[in-house]
Coordinates of C-alpha atoms and ligand atoms in Angstrom, one line a residue:
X108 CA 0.0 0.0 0.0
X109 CA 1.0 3.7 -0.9
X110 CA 2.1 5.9 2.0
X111 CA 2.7 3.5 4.8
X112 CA 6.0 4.1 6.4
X113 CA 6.0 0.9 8.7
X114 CA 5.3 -2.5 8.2
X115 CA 4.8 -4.5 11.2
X116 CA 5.6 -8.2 10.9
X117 CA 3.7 -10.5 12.9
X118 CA 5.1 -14.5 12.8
X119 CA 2.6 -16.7 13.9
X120 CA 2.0 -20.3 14.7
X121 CA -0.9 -21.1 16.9
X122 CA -1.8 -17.9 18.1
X123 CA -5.5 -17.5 17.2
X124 CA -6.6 -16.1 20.3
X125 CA -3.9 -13.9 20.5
X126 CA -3.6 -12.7 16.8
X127 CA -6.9 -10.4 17.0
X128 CA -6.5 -8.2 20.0
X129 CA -2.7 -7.7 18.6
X130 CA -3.1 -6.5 15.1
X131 CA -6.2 -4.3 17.0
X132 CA -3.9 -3.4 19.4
X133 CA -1.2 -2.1 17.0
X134 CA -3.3 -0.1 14.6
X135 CA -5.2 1.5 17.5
X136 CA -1.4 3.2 19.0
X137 CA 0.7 3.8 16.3
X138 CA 1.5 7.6 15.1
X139 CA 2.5 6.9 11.5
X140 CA 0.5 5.3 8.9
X141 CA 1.3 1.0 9.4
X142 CA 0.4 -1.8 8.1
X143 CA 0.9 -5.5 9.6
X144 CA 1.8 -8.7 7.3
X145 CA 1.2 -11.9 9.3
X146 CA 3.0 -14.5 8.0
X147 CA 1.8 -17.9 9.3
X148 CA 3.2 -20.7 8.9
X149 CA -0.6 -22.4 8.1
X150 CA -1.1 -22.8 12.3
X151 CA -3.4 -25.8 12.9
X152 CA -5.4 -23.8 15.0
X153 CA -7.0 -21.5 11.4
X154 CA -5.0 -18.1 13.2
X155 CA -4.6 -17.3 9.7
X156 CA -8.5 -17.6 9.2
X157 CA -9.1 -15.3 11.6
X158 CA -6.5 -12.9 9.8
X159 CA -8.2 -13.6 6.4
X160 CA -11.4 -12.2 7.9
X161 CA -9.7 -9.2 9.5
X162 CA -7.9 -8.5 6.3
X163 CA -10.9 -8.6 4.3
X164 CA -12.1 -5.8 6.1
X165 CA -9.2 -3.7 6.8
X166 CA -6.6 -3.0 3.9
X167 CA -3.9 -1.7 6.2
X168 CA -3.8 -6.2 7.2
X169 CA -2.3 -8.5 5.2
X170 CA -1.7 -12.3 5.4
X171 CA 0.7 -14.6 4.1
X172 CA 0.2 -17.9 4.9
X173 CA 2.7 -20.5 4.0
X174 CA 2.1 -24.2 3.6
X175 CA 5.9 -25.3 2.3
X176 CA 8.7 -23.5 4.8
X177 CA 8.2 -22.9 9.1
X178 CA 10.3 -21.8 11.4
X179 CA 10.3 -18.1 13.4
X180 CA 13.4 -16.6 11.7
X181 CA 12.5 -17.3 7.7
X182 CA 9.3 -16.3 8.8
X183 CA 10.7 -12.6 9.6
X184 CA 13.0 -13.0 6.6
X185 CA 10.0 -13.3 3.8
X186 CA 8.5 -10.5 5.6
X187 CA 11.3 -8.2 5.3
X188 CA 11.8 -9.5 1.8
X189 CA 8.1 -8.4 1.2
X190 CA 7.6 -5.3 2.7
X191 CA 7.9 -2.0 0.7
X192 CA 8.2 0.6 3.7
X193 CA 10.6 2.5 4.8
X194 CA 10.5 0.6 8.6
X195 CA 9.8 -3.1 9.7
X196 CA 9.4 -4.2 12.7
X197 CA 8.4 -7.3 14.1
X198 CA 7.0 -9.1 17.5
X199 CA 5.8 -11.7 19.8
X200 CA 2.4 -12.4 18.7
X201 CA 1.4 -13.9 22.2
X202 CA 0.6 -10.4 23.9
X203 CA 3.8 -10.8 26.1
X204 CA 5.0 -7.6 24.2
X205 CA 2.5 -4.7 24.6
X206 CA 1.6 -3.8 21.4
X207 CA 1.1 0.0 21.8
X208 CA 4.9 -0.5 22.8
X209 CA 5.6 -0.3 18.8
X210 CA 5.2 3.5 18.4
X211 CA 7.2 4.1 21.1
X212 CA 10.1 2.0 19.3
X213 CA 8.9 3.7 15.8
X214 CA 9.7 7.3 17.0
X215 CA 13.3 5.8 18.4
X216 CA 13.9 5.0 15.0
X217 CA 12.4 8.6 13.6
X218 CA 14.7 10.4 16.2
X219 CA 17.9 9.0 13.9
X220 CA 17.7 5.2 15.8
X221 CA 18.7 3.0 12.6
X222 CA 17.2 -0.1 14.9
X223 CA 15.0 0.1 18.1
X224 CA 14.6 -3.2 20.3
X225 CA 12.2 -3.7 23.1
X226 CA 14.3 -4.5 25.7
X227 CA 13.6 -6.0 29.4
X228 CA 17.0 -5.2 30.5
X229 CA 17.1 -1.8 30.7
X230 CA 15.8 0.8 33.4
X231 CA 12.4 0.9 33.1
X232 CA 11.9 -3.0 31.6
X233 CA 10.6 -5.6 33.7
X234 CA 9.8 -9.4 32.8
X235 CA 7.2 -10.9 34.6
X236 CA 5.7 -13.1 32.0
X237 CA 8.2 -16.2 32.7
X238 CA 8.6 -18.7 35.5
X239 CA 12.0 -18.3 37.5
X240 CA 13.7 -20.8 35.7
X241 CA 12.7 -19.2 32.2
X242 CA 14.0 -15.7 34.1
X243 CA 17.0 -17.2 34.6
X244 CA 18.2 -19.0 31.8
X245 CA 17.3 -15.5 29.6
X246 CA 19.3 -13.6 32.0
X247 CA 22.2 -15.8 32.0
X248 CA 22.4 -16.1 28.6
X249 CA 22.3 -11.8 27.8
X250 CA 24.4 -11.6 30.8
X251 CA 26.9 -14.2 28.8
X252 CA 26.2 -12.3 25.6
X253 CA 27.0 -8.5 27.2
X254 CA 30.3 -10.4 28.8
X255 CA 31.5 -11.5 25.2
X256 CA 29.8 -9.2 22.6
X257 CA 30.0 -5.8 24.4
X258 CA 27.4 -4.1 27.5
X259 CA 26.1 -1.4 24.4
X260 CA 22.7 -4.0 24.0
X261 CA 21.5 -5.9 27.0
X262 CA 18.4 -7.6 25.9
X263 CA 20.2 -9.2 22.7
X264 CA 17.3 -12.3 22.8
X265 CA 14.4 -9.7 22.7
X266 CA 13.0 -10.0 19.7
X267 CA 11.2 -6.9 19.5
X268 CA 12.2 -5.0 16.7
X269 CA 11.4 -1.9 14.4
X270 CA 14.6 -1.1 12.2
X271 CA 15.1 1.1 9.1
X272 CA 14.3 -1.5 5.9
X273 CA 17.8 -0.6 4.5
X274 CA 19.4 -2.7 7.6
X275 CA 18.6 -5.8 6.6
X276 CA 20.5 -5.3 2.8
X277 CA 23.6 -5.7 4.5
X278 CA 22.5 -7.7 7.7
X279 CA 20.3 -10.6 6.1
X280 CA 18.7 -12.5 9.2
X281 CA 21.0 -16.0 10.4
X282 CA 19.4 -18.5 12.5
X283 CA 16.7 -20.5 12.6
X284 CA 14.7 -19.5 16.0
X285 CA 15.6 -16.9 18.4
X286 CA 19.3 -16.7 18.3
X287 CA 18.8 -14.5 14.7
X288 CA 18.1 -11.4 17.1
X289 CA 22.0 -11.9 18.9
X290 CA 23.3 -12.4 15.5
X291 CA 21.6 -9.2 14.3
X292 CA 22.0 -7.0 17.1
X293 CA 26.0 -8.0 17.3
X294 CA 26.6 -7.4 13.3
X295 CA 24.2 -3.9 13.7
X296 CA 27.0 -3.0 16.1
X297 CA 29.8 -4.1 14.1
X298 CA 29.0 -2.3 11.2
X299 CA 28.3 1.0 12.9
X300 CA 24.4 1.2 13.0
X301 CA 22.8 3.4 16.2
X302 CA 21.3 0.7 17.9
X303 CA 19.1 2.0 20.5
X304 CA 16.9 -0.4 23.3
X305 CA 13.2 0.9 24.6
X306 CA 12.2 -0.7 28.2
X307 CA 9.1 -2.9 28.1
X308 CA 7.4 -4.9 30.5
X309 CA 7.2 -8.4 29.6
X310 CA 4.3 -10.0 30.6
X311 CA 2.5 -13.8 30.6
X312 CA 1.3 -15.2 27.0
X313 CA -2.4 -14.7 26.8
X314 CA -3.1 -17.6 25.2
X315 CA -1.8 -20.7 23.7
X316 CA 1.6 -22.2 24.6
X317 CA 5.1 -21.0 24.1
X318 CA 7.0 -22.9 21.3
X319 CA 10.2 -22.0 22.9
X320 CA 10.3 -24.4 25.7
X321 CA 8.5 -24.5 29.5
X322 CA 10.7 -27.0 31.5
X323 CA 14.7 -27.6 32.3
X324 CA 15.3 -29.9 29.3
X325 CA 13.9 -27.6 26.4
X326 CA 15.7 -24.4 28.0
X327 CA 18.8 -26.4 27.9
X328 CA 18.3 -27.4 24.6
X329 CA 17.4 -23.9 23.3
X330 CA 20.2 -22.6 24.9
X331 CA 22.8 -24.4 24.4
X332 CA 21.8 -22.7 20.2
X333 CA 22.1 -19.0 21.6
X334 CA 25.6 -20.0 23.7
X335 CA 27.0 -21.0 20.3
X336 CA 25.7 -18.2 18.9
X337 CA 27.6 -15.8 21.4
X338 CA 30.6 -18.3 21.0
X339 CA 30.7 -17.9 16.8
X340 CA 30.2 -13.9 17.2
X341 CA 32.7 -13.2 19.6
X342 CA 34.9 -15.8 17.4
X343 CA 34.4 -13.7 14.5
X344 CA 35.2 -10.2 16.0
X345 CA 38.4 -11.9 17.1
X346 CA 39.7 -13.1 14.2
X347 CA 38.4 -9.3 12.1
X348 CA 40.4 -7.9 15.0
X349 CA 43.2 -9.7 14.4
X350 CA 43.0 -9.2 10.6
X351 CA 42.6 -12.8 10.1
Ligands
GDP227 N1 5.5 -18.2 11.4 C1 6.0 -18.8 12.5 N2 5.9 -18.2 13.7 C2 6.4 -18.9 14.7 C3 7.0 -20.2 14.6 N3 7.4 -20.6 15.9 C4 7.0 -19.6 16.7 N4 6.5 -18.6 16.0 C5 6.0 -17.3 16.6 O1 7.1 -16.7 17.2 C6 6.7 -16.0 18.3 C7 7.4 -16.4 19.6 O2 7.0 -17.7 19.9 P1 6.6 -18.0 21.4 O3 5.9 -19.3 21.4 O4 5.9 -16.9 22.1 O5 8.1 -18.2 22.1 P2 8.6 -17.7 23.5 O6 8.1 -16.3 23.6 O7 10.1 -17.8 23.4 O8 8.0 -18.6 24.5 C8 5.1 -16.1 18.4 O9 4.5 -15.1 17.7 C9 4.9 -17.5 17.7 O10 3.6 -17.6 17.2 C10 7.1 -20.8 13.3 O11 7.5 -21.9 13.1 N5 6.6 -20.1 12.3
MG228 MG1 6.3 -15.6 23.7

């Protein structure tokens, strides 16, 4: 559409509950003229029915549902590849990520920000939408990241995200789940972008279940991804350093 400046990605899988009150919630708040592209990787539950209704009705919504790739990260990645605005952004679409949050990290960005990230780690930010042992395995692991890849970012799993469009022609998303957002936030650094983090409060999924993991074994599991992550990055800005 002509005239939008942001284009809000929203991944989904299973989030049919949540999906409506989000996209509601976004296009209530924002300042500048948005538009949202869910991209859903054809969720059991019909989420992308309920998105085909809402887009029938509202042009700013858009839905593309894919039935031959899943995953979170290529899900941002076709988004990006699809949007023709000047911003993306993406989210959570569980409603653990306030969604009139987003024009709050849009006028970052408009203030000369090249990327904005929600960010629990920061004064102001709070999570209290995770169990202690979900608390603490995303602390320890940011805490491990700001130790190795520099204190400039301190939520480096967020996953909240509006950026200039731009970013992404020279910083094409790596990973396959959550670790994209260290990879991206570390390279944004490396090559000089302003970088900028916006406290949020992190709250409780509304609905559904997490796909990231809810006991010991999956946090391991998941984790032990984002430490090798951090261990490749700070690898990499070695060897640079070193002019290898
Ligand atoms: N399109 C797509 N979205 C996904 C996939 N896996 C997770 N998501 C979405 O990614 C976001 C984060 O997932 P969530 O379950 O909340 O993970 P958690 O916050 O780490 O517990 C949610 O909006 C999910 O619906 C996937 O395979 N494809
Ligand atoms: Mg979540």
């Amino acid at each position: 559409m002509r005239d939008m400046i942001l284009t809000m990605i929203l991944p989904t899988y299973n989030e049919r509950e949540n999906i409506r009150p989000l996209i509601e919630g976004i296009l209530g708040t924002v300042r500048h003229p948005t538009q949202v592209l869910v991209v859903d990787d054809d969720s059991p539950d019909g989420t992308w029915r309920v998105v085909e209704e809402m887009a029938r009705e509202d042009p700013r919504i858009r839905l593309l549902r894919r039935r031959d790739a899943r995953g979170l990260t290529s899900a941002i990645a076709t988004g990006i590849a699809q949007a023709d605005t000047e911003l993306v952004g993406w989210m959570d679409c569980d409603l653990s990520m306030p969604p009139e949050r987003v024009a709050d990290l849009v006028d970052a960005v408009m203030a000369g920000a090249d990327i904005a990230v929600g960010s629990r780690y920061v004064p102001g930010g709070r999570d209290v939408g995770h169990g202690w042992l979900g608390r603490m395995f995303s602390r320890a692991i940011n805490l491990f990241a700001a130790a190795l890849l520099g204190w400039e970012i301190r939520d480096y799993t967020s996953g909240f995200v509006v950026a200039r469009r731009r970013v992404f022609d020279r910083i094409p998303l790596r990973g396959d789940y959550g670790e994209y957002c260290i990879d991206l936030l570390t390279r944004a650094l490396r090559l000089g972008y302003r970088v900028v983090e916006i406290p949020y409060t992190c709250v409780p999924r509304h609905s559904g279940e997490s796909k990231t993991a809810t006991n010991f074994w999956g946090y391991i599991r998941r984790g032990r991804k984002y430490v090798a992550t951090v261990v490749r990055l700070w690898w990499e800005t070695r060897s640079v350093k070193r002019g290898a």
